[in-house]
Amino acid sequence: MPPNVANRPYRALRHRDFRRLWLASLVSVAGTQMQLVAIDWHVYVLTRSPLALGLMGLVRVVPVVVFSLWGGIVADRWNRRWVTGSTQAFMAAVAVALAAVTWTGKDSVALIYVLTAATAATTAFDNPARNALIPRLVPRQELPGALALNLTMFHAAMIGGPAMAGILIAGAAGTTAAAVGASTTHGLALIYLLNAVSFVGVIGAIATLRTSGRVETDVAASHPIEALRDGLHFVFSTPIMVWTMSLDFFATFFAGANVLLPIFAVEILHAGPTGYGWLRSAAALGALAGSIATTLRPLPERQGHVLLFSVAAFGAATVVFGLSRSYPVTFAALFVVGLADLVSTVVRQTLRQVVTPDALRGRMTSVNMVFYMGGPQLGELEAGLVAWLFRSAALGAVVSVVSGGVFTLGVAAVVALAAPAVRRYDVREHLRGPG
């Protein structure tokens, strides 16, 4: 890869289709992050239960596990533009439904679970199709830069979205203190409605792409079961894919604790909804700092050690977060969590895209979804269950987070010892290959 390309990831923005989709996605992801924060707060307001919060992880992951493999087949058989536009429109409709039931006072935990599951099921079809489009929007040599820009966009949205959600919730309640009650209803409904509107730009960008979304191989003529088998065989017969996906799954399973942040914000740090929103933004702020740093100074080509160190740092920062009783220290720990996760994600996403042939990218993404979405969502269930075992929700949340960080450190150590393919990974070996 020429040095001038490697050192200028922003060059991907020269390409019209990528630039339009990137800008539209910035708004859409911010809206989605606002809704994620609002839903967790909504459930906390209705129940004050760590178990109810933990069950959100189960609600979000089951549809992904059930549908993601089929979503990959759809992405590799049908026009990816059509699939992405349809899924974006459906998720907008679900957000409108959330806004309507919340505004009219017909909201309930059960209904929130159902609508959240509907969004998760749609994501299982949206992500493979949308991610499989990206390598077609830029030249192969600029793909690492495009992926880095996507991560920058994603984490920038994760800063603004949660912070804005916290402000809107607190504003609706008339206070930034720890009072949480029915007065937040209008703020929650507004957040859901804003998320629905945020999908419009992506739908427009997808509709006006000049790049074809058609699959250019004979996969569309193959039997769906055969196509599924081919995708699974590719992923699980490639050792470095298996190891990095497993590392991602177990690290986020043990250390995934975002769902407990309402408890930390209200019962431990006494920060209220505004403080909660900024805590949700802290990791994204660290990730944004990391993505800017990796854009200006790309990671070294031999990235195996970088990946393992970043996962270990992720676990250590999680331990500090769980033990902290200071808002600034907690914020700083979550900042490091986001920074470490970003570095790990850059390595893993680039690896998967450059290793995978175009004809298999949709199915590879769908298999990966089970790992990268299953880990944190099942981790939220695990975190909620552990916290629920204690009489005090605050004590349970602390034990859950600290133990998760310790286990993540153990996972990084095991992979470092058992997976030479990960330790020796060099991205240059794959960028030289055909697209």
Tab-separated table of C-alpha atoms in Angstrom:
chain	number	residue	atom	x	y	z
A	1	MET	CA	0.000	0.000	0.000
A	2	PRO	CA	1.535	3.354	-0.998
A	3	PRO	CA	2.524	5.443	2.043
A	4	ASN	CA	0.590	8.503	0.860
A	5	VAL	CA	-2.628	6.448	0.885
A	6	ALA	CA	-1.953	4.763	4.215
A	7	ASN	CA	-1.265	8.094	5.906
A	8	ARG	CA	-4.304	9.895	4.495
A	9	PRO	CA	-7.436	7.948	5.430
A	10	TYR	CA	-9.564	11.051	4.740
A	11	ARG	CA	-8.898	10.509	1.001
A	12	ALA	CA	-11.894	8.156	1.017
A	13	LEU	CA	-14.129	11.235	1.359
A	14	ARG	CA	-13.179	12.229	-2.200
A	15	HIS	CA	-15.538	9.544	-3.462
A	16	ARG	CA	-19.072	10.889	-3.842
A	17	ASP	CA	-21.030	7.804	-2.797
A	18	PHE	CA	-18.903	7.120	0.277
A	19	ARG	CA	-18.993	10.786	1.324
A	20	ARG	CA	-22.795	11.038	1.084
A	21	LEU	CA	-23.414	7.813	2.955
A	22	TRP	CA	-20.818	8.766	5.588
A	23	LEU	CA	-22.417	12.155	6.305
A	24	ALA	CA	-25.942	10.731	6.402
A	25	SER	CA	-24.820	7.921	8.686
A	26	LEU	CA	-23.334	10.445	11.119
A	27	VAL	CA	-26.806	11.875	11.744
A	28	SER	CA	-28.513	8.486	11.767
A	29	VAL	CA	-26.082	6.874	14.207
A	30	ALA	CA	-26.430	9.868	16.540
A	31	GLY	CA	-30.188	9.333	16.513
A	32	THR	CA	-29.781	5.618	17.163
A	33	GLN	CA	-27.469	6.285	20.104
A	34	MET	CA	-29.973	8.758	21.536
A	35	GLN	CA	-32.633	6.071	21.351
A	36	LEU	CA	-30.433	3.412	22.982
A	37	VAL	CA	-29.749	5.730	25.927
A	38	ALA	CA	-33.408	6.690	26.174
A	39	ILE	CA	-34.619	3.087	26.155
A	40	ASP	CA	-32.317	2.032	28.989
A	41	TRP	CA	-33.384	5.080	31.011
A	42	HIS	CA	-37.025	4.384	30.159
A	43	VAL	CA	-36.796	0.835	31.524
A	44	TYR	CA	-34.997	2.074	34.638
A	45	VAL	CA	-37.687	4.694	35.298
A	46	LEU	CA	-40.446	2.102	34.918
A	47	THR	CA	-38.830	-0.639	37.025
A	48	ARG	CA	-35.725	0.519	38.994
A	49	SER	CA	-34.590	-3.088	38.483
A	50	PRO	CA	-31.102	-4.208	37.364
A	51	LEU	CA	-32.644	-7.462	36.136
A	52	ALA	CA	-35.076	-5.584	33.886
A	53	LEU	CA	-32.135	-3.608	32.513
A	54	GLY	CA	-30.121	-6.787	32.006
A	55	LEU	CA	-32.970	-8.393	30.098
A	56	MET	CA	-32.603	-5.626	27.511
A	57	GLY	CA	-29.405	-7.385	26.466
A	58	LEU	CA	-31.299	-10.622	25.877
A	59	VAL	CA	-34.020	-8.804	23.950
A	60	ARG	CA	-31.395	-7.216	21.714
A	61	VAL	CA	-29.296	-10.306	21.080
A	62	VAL	CA	-31.841	-13.088	20.463
A	63	PRO	CA	-33.129	-11.585	17.174
A	64	VAL	CA	-29.533	-11.072	16.033
A	65	VAL	CA	-28.642	-14.706	16.706
A	66	VAL	CA	-31.823	-15.942	15.018
A	67	PHE	CA	-31.716	-13.746	11.916
A	68	SER	CA	-28.151	-12.547	11.318
A	69	LEU	CA	-26.961	-15.585	9.341
A	70	TRP	CA	-29.980	-15.260	7.071
A	71	GLY	CA	-29.303	-11.538	6.839
A	72	GLY	CA	-25.890	-12.370	5.425
A	73	ILE	CA	-27.422	-14.646	2.805
A	74	VAL	CA	-29.865	-11.898	1.813
A	75	ALA	CA	-26.981	-9.414	1.516
A	76	ASP	CA	-25.080	-11.774	-0.802
A	77	ARG	CA	-28.120	-12.674	-2.944
A	78	TRP	CA	-30.211	-9.495	-3.235
A	79	ASN	CA	-29.420	-5.929	-4.237
A	80	ARG	CA	-27.647	-4.496	-1.196
A	81	ARG	CA	-28.961	-0.986	-1.824
A	82	TRP	CA	-32.553	-2.220	-1.796
A	83	VAL	CA	-32.018	-4.254	1.363
A	84	THR	CA	-30.381	-1.355	3.212
A	85	GLY	CA	-33.025	1.179	2.177
A	86	SER	CA	-35.834	-1.141	3.278
A	87	THR	CA	-34.311	-1.911	6.662
A	88	GLN	CA	-33.629	1.759	7.371
A	89	ALA	CA	-37.259	2.622	6.594
A	90	PHE	CA	-38.542	-0.127	8.898
A	91	MET	CA	-36.339	1.006	11.795
A	92	ALA	CA	-37.665	4.534	11.326
A	93	ALA	CA	-41.209	3.173	11.603
A	94	VAL	CA	-40.348	1.362	14.847
A	95	ALA	CA	-38.943	4.600	16.283
A	96	VAL	CA	-42.196	6.378	15.404
A	97	ALA	CA	-44.129	3.631	17.200
A	98	LEU	CA	-41.948	4.067	20.302
A	99	ALA	CA	-42.575	7.806	20.254
A	100	ALA	CA	-46.334	7.325	19.894
A	101	VAL	CA	-46.806	4.849	22.747
A	102	THR	CA	-44.557	6.890	25.035
A	103	TRP	CA	-46.273	10.209	24.313
A	104	THR	CA	-49.752	8.737	24.823
A	105	GLY	CA	-48.808	7.017	28.087
A	106	LYS	CA	-49.384	3.517	26.712
A	107	ASP	CA	-45.754	2.533	27.269
A	108	SER	CA	-44.814	-0.573	29.230
A	109	VAL	CA	-41.666	-2.598	29.712
A	110	ALA	CA	-43.139	-5.462	27.684
A	111	LEU	CA	-43.939	-3.170	24.750
A	112	ILE	CA	-40.483	-1.601	24.894
A	113	TYR	CA	-38.982	-5.096	24.769
A	114	VAL	CA	-41.085	-6.009	21.714
A	115	LEU	CA	-40.190	-2.867	19.754
A	116	THR	CA	-36.525	-3.188	20.716
A	117	ALA	CA	-36.535	-6.789	19.473
A	118	ALA	CA	-38.068	-5.637	16.178
A	119	THR	CA	-35.245	-3.139	15.694
A	120	ALA	CA	-32.634	-5.773	16.553
A	121	ALA	CA	-34.112	-8.223	14.038
A	122	THR	CA	-34.000	-5.549	11.346
A	123	THR	CA	-30.391	-4.736	12.206
A	124	ALA	CA	-29.542	-8.382	11.498
A	125	PHE	CA	-30.446	-7.722	7.845
A	126	ASP	CA	-29.249	-4.116	7.660
A	127	ASN	CA	-25.666	-4.485	8.892
A	128	PRO	CA	-24.486	-7.221	6.485
A	129	ALA	CA	-25.912	-5.425	3.448
A	130	ARG	CA	-24.621	-1.976	4.434
A	131	ASN	CA	-21.164	-3.179	5.443
A	132	ALA	CA	-20.838	-5.202	2.243
A	133	LEU	CA	-21.441	-2.006	0.259
A	134	ILE	CA	-18.510	-0.088	1.770
A	135	PRO	CA	-15.675	-1.913	-0.075
A	136	ARG	CA	-17.397	-1.018	-3.363
A	137	LEU	CA	-17.482	2.696	-2.609
A	138	VAL	CA	-13.686	3.206	-2.435
A	139	PRO	CA	-10.604	1.640	-4.087
A	140	ARG	CA	-9.162	-1.363	-2.249
A	141	GLN	CA	-6.028	0.551	-1.205
A	142	GLU	CA	-8.199	3.168	0.513
A	143	LEU	CA	-10.407	0.661	2.351
A	144	PRO	CA	-8.512	0.828	5.688
A	145	GLY	CA	-8.909	4.615	5.619
A	146	ALA	CA	-12.610	4.350	4.810
A	147	LEU	CA	-13.121	1.948	7.709
A	148	ALA	CA	-11.211	4.293	10.032
A	149	LEU	CA	-13.414	7.184	8.914
A	150	ASN	CA	-16.506	5.084	9.564
A	151	LEU	CA	-15.292	4.444	13.097
A	152	THR	CA	-14.591	8.156	13.567
A	153	MET	CA	-18.114	8.939	12.409
A	154	PHE	CA	-19.622	6.259	14.623
A	155	HIS	CA	-17.870	7.400	17.770
A	156	ALA	CA	-18.488	11.092	17.094
A	157	ALA	CA	-22.189	10.234	16.923
A	158	MET	CA	-21.857	8.218	20.124
A	159	ILE	CA	-20.627	11.352	21.889
A	160	GLY	CA	-23.280	13.754	20.673
A	161	GLY	CA	-26.192	11.305	20.748
A	162	PRO	CA	-26.057	10.173	24.395
A	163	ALA	CA	-25.147	13.651	25.658
A	164	MET	CA	-28.109	15.174	23.819
A	165	ALA	CA	-30.386	12.405	25.092
A	166	GLY	CA	-29.364	13.129	28.684
A	167	ILE	CA	-30.000	16.844	28.219
A	168	LEU	CA	-33.439	16.229	26.679
A	169	ILE	CA	-34.448	13.807	29.447
A	170	ALA	CA	-33.265	16.196	32.165
A	171	GLY	CA	-34.912	19.162	30.448
A	172	ALA	CA	-38.236	17.361	30.248
A	173	ALA	CA	-37.975	16.549	33.945
A	174	GLY	CA	-37.248	20.190	34.703
A	175	THR	CA	-34.021	19.374	36.536
A	176	THR	CA	-30.548	17.975	36.067
A	177	ALA	CA	-30.568	16.350	39.484
A	178	ALA	CA	-31.244	12.721	40.231
A	179	ALA	CA	-35.023	13.024	40.112
A	180	VAL	CA	-36.323	10.453	37.653
A	181	GLY	CA	-39.999	9.930	37.072
A	182	ALA	CA	-42.958	10.226	34.763
A	183	SER	CA	-42.074	13.850	33.937
A	184	THR	CA	-39.393	12.520	31.570
A	185	THR	CA	-42.025	10.998	29.252
A	186	HIS	CA	-42.141	13.879	26.771
A	187	GLY	CA	-38.351	13.988	26.568
A	188	LEU	CA	-38.203	10.263	25.815
A	189	ALA	CA	-40.905	10.541	23.154
A	190	LEU	CA	-39.052	13.426	21.507
A	191	ILE	CA	-35.839	11.383	21.406
A	192	TYR	CA	-37.613	8.482	19.696
A	193	LEU	CA	-39.146	10.849	17.146
A	194	LEU	CA	-35.809	12.521	16.404
A	195	ASN	CA	-34.306	9.099	15.789
A	196	ALA	CA	-37.049	8.316	13.282
A	197	VAL	CA	-36.248	11.513	11.370
A	198	SER	CA	-32.522	10.718	11.407
A	199	PHE	CA	-33.032	7.753	9.067
A	200	VAL	CA	-34.229	9.982	6.208
A	201	GLY	CA	-30.726	11.041	5.182
A	202	VAL	CA	-29.413	7.475	4.942
A	203	ILE	CA	-32.419	6.383	2.898
A	204	GLY	CA	-31.783	9.300	0.519
A	205	ALA	CA	-28.059	8.560	0.276
A	206	ILE	CA	-28.704	4.891	-0.481
A	207	ALA	CA	-31.310	5.772	-3.112
A	208	THR	CA	-28.909	8.098	-4.965
A	209	LEU	CA	-25.793	5.894	-4.947
A	210	ARG	CA	-24.104	5.560	-8.320
A	211	THR	CA	-22.437	2.363	-7.147
A	212	SER	CA	-24.348	-0.793	-7.976
A	213	GLY	CA	-25.721	-2.829	-5.115
A	214	ARG	CA	-26.186	-5.931	-7.252
A	215	VAL	CA	-24.311	-9.098	-6.364
A	216	GLU	CA	-21.856	-9.853	-9.163
A	217	THR	CA	-21.324	-13.563	-8.485
A	218	ASP	CA	-23.336	-16.732	-8.941
A	219	VAL	CA	-24.256	-16.829	-5.240
A	220	ALA	CA	-27.759	-15.647	-6.078
A	221	ALA	CA	-28.285	-18.870	-8.016
A	222	SER	CA	-27.135	-21.116	-5.182
A	223	HIS	CA	-29.420	-22.722	-2.626
A	224	PRO	CA	-29.741	-20.638	0.580
A	225	ILE	CA	-28.553	-23.529	2.759
A	226	GLU	CA	-25.533	-24.040	0.519
A	227	ALA	CA	-24.790	-20.315	0.653
A	228	LEU	CA	-25.052	-20.381	4.450
A	229	ARG	CA	-22.728	-23.385	4.628
A	230	ASP	CA	-20.163	-21.650	2.409
A	231	GLY	CA	-20.161	-18.577	4.633
A	232	LEU	CA	-19.812	-20.557	7.846
A	233	HIS	CA	-17.070	-22.723	6.347
A	234	PHE	CA	-15.049	-19.694	5.296
A	235	VAL	CA	-15.229	-18.032	8.715
A	236	PHE	CA	-14.590	-21.113	10.839
A	237	SER	CA	-11.829	-22.481	8.592
A	238	THR	CA	-9.865	-19.227	8.891
A	239	PRO	CA	-8.104	-19.401	12.281
A	240	ILE	CA	-7.400	-15.703	12.664
A	241	MET	CA	-11.095	-14.925	12.055
A	242	VAL	CA	-12.147	-17.421	14.714
A	243	TRP	CA	-9.662	-16.128	17.276
A	244	THR	CA	-10.411	-12.429	16.773
A	245	MET	CA	-14.177	-12.971	16.806
A	246	SER	CA	-13.876	-15.058	19.974
A	247	LEU	CA	-11.666	-12.439	21.600
A	248	ASP	CA	-14.231	-9.769	20.760
A	249	PHE	CA	-17.122	-11.863	22.083
A	250	PHE	CA	-15.647	-12.806	25.445
A	251	ALA	CA	-14.095	-9.404	26.170
A	252	THR	CA	-17.381	-7.594	25.591
A	253	PHE	CA	-19.381	-10.338	27.325
A	254	PHE	CA	-17.459	-9.968	30.566
A	255	ALA	CA	-16.885	-6.199	30.466
A	256	GLY	CA	-20.158	-5.085	28.868
A	257	ALA	CA	-21.878	-2.951	31.515
A	258	ASN	CA	-23.451	0.038	29.745
A	259	VAL	CA	-26.876	-1.197	30.761
A	260	LEU	CA	-25.940	-0.608	34.431
A	261	LEU	CA	-24.935	3.023	33.888
A	262	PRO	CA	-28.317	4.364	35.082
A	263	ILE	CA	-27.611	2.698	38.451
A	264	PHE	CA	-24.099	4.166	38.613
A	265	ALA	CA	-25.357	7.619	37.613
A	266	VAL	CA	-28.251	7.763	40.078
A	267	GLU	CA	-27.344	5.549	43.043
A	268	ILE	CA	-23.527	5.724	43.162
A	269	LEU	CA	-22.416	8.992	41.555
A	270	HIS	CA	-25.658	10.976	42.126
A	271	ALA	CA	-25.273	12.579	38.709
A	272	GLY	CA	-28.860	12.434	37.393
A	273	PRO	CA	-29.968	12.112	33.760
A	274	THR	CA	-27.528	14.701	32.415
A	275	GLY	CA	-24.615	12.979	34.136
A	276	TYR	CA	-25.905	9.665	32.820
A	277	GLY	CA	-25.914	10.976	29.261
A	278	TRP	CA	-22.321	12.173	29.567
A	279	LEU	CA	-21.222	8.855	31.063
A	280	ARG	CA	-22.695	7.147	28.005
A	281	SER	CA	-20.680	9.595	25.890
A	282	ALA	CA	-17.393	9.102	27.757
A	283	ALA	CA	-16.382	5.866	26.037
A	284	ALA	CA	-17.339	7.345	22.676
A	285	LEU	CA	-15.204	10.406	23.401
A	286	GLY	CA	-12.237	8.121	24.061
A	287	ALA	CA	-13.011	6.200	20.886
A	288	LEU	CA	-13.203	9.423	18.880
A	289	ALA	CA	-9.827	10.496	20.243
A	290	GLY	CA	-8.450	7.103	19.269
A	291	SER	CA	-9.932	7.220	15.787
A	292	ILE	CA	-8.508	10.688	15.156
A	293	ALA	CA	-5.123	9.488	16.391
A	294	THR	CA	-5.204	6.408	14.151
A	295	THR	CA	-6.287	8.574	11.222
A	296	LEU	CA	-3.368	10.970	11.677
A	297	ARG	CA	-0.912	8.216	12.622
A	298	PRO	CA	-2.043	4.801	11.360
A	299	LEU	CA	-1.419	1.728	13.463
A	300	PRO	CA	1.729	-0.305	12.685
A	301	GLU	CA	1.341	-3.012	10.063
A	302	ARG	CA	2.141	-5.771	12.596
A	303	GLN	CA	-1.063	-5.332	14.559
A	304	GLY	CA	-1.397	-8.544	16.564
A	305	HIS	CA	0.326	-7.204	19.673
A	306	VAL	CA	-1.624	-3.947	19.352
A	307	LEU	CA	-4.886	-5.901	19.392
A	308	LEU	CA	-3.980	-7.915	22.487
A	309	PHE	CA	-2.701	-4.894	24.417
A	310	SER	CA	-5.846	-2.895	23.622
A	311	VAL	CA	-8.111	-5.675	24.944
A	312	ALA	CA	-6.061	-5.864	28.152
A	313	ALA	CA	-6.335	-2.084	28.572
A	314	PHE	CA	-10.094	-2.394	28.000
A	315	GLY	CA	-10.360	-4.840	30.905
A	316	ALA	CA	-8.132	-2.824	33.249
A	317	ALA	CA	-10.072	0.393	32.643
A	318	THR	CA	-13.321	-1.478	33.319
A	319	VAL	CA	-12.003	-2.489	36.751
A	320	VAL	CA	-11.200	1.152	37.553
A	321	PHE	CA	-14.664	2.211	36.395
A	322	GLY	CA	-16.327	-0.315	38.682
A	323	LEU	CA	-14.289	0.686	41.751
A	324	SER	CA	-14.598	4.450	41.304
A	325	ARG	CA	-16.838	6.645	43.461
A	326	SER	CA	-15.731	9.843	41.745
A	327	TYR	CA	-17.527	11.149	38.670
A	328	PRO	CA	-14.306	12.489	37.025
A	329	VAL	CA	-12.464	9.203	37.652
A	330	THR	CA	-15.397	7.184	36.311
A	331	PHE	CA	-15.574	9.415	33.244
A	332	ALA	CA	-11.820	9.041	32.663
A	333	ALA	CA	-11.986	5.249	33.040
A	334	LEU	CA	-14.816	5.033	30.517
A	335	PHE	CA	-12.800	7.292	28.205
A	336	VAL	CA	-9.962	4.739	28.291
A	337	VAL	CA	-12.476	1.910	27.745
A	338	GLY	CA	-13.594	3.616	24.548
A	339	LEU	CA	-10.056	4.369	23.402
A	340	ALA	CA	-8.924	0.775	23.889
A	341	ASP	CA	-12.043	-0.609	22.219
A	342	LEU	CA	-11.509	1.665	19.219
A	343	VAL	CA	-7.966	0.422	18.644
A	344	SER	CA	-9.156	-3.175	18.889
A	345	THR	CA	-12.040	-2.484	16.516
A	346	VAL	CA	-9.832	-0.840	13.872
A	347	VAL	CA	-7.601	-3.909	13.788
A	348	ARG	CA	-10.479	-6.401	13.721
A	349	GLN	CA	-12.616	-4.616	11.124
A	350	THR	CA	-9.733	-4.079	8.730
A	351	LEU	CA	-8.650	-7.702	9.135
A	352	ARG	CA	-12.115	-9.052	8.326
A	353	GLN	CA	-12.645	-6.894	5.265
A	354	VAL	CA	-9.231	-7.535	3.680
A	355	VAL	CA	-9.294	-11.276	4.388
A	356	THR	CA	-12.843	-11.849	3.077
A	357	PRO	CA	-13.676	-12.137	-0.669
A	358	ASP	CA	-16.412	-9.755	-1.876
A	359	ALA	CA	-18.807	-12.629	-2.612
A	360	LEU	CA	-18.699	-13.667	1.062
A	361	ARG	CA	-18.652	-10.274	2.791
A	362	GLY	CA	-22.354	-10.236	3.622
A	363	ARG	CA	-22.234	-13.697	5.186
A	364	MET	CA	-18.971	-12.933	6.994
A	365	THR	CA	-20.564	-9.815	8.485
A	366	SER	CA	-23.618	-11.777	9.571
A	367	VAL	CA	-21.504	-14.386	11.366
A	368	ASN	CA	-19.453	-11.619	12.927
A	369	MET	CA	-22.655	-9.942	14.145
A	370	VAL	CA	-23.371	-12.938	16.362
A	371	PHE	CA	-20.012	-12.313	18.033
A	372	TYR	CA	-19.714	-8.524	18.166
A	373	MET	CA	-23.369	-7.904	19.033
A	374	GLY	CA	-23.902	-11.106	20.997
A	375	GLY	CA	-20.964	-10.419	23.311
A	376	PRO	CA	-22.006	-7.021	24.677
A	377	GLN	CA	-25.738	-7.784	24.706
A	378	LEU	CA	-25.365	-11.105	26.513
A	379	GLY	CA	-22.855	-9.283	28.686
A	380	GLU	CA	-25.556	-6.813	29.634
A	381	LEU	CA	-27.791	-9.707	30.631
A	382	GLU	CA	-24.945	-11.207	32.658
A	383	ALA	CA	-24.230	-7.837	34.282
A	384	GLY	CA	-27.879	-7.346	35.191
A	385	LEU	CA	-28.180	-10.859	36.618
A	386	VAL	CA	-25.052	-10.495	38.754
A	387	ALA	CA	-26.213	-7.115	40.050
A	388	TRP	CA	-29.700	-8.507	40.763
A	389	LEU	CA	-28.236	-11.209	43.039
A	390	PHE	CA	-27.315	-8.547	45.592
A	391	ARG	CA	-29.790	-6.844	47.901
A	392	SER	CA	-28.320	-3.480	46.958
A	393	ALA	CA	-28.460	-2.642	43.246
A	394	ALA	CA	-25.455	-0.343	43.685
A	395	LEU	CA	-23.302	-3.057	45.294
A	396	GLY	CA	-24.380	-5.587	42.697
A	397	ALA	CA	-23.488	-3.212	39.871
A	398	VAL	CA	-20.001	-2.665	41.304
A	399	VAL	CA	-19.325	-6.397	41.735
A	400	SER	CA	-20.595	-7.099	38.231
A	401	VAL	CA	-18.386	-4.481	36.556
A	402	VAL	CA	-15.196	-5.216	38.508
A	403	SER	CA	-15.419	-8.981	38.029
A	404	GLY	CA	-16.101	-8.462	34.329
A	405	GLY	CA	-12.962	-6.384	33.928
A	406	VAL	CA	-10.858	-9.016	35.682
A	407	PHE	CA	-12.211	-11.790	33.448
A	408	THR	CA	-11.464	-9.676	30.357
A	409	LEU	CA	-7.825	-9.436	31.407
A	410	GLY	CA	-7.818	-13.215	31.640
A	411	VAL	CA	-9.291	-13.580	28.147
A	412	ALA	CA	-6.556	-11.380	26.661
A	413	ALA	CA	-3.897	-13.475	28.392
A	414	VAL	CA	-5.348	-16.764	27.127
A	415	VAL	CA	-5.499	-15.583	23.503
A	416	ALA	CA	-1.972	-14.157	23.723
A	417	LEU	CA	-0.671	-17.560	24.804
A	418	ALA	CA	-2.835	-19.817	22.635
A	419	ALA	CA	-3.155	-17.973	19.299
A	420	PRO	CA	0.117	-17.378	17.412
A	421	ALA	CA	-1.909	-16.320	14.343
A	422	VAL	CA	-3.189	-13.330	16.298
A	423	ARG	CA	0.190	-12.380	17.758
A	424	ARG	CA	1.853	-12.466	14.313
A	425	TYR	CA	-0.914	-10.763	12.318
A	426	ASP	CA	0.468	-8.350	9.684
A	427	VAL	CA	-2.076	-6.398	7.605
A	428	ARG	CA	0.369	-5.981	4.680
A	429	GLU	CA	0.118	-9.673	3.844
A	430	HIS	CA	-3.555	-9.240	2.892
A	431	LEU	CA	-3.615	-5.783	1.301
A	432	ARG	CA	-1.433	-7.104	-1.521
A	433	GLY	CA	-4.049	-9.676	-2.510
A	434	PRO	CA	-6.876	-9.326	-5.032
A	435	GLY	CA	-10.154	-7.654	-4.018
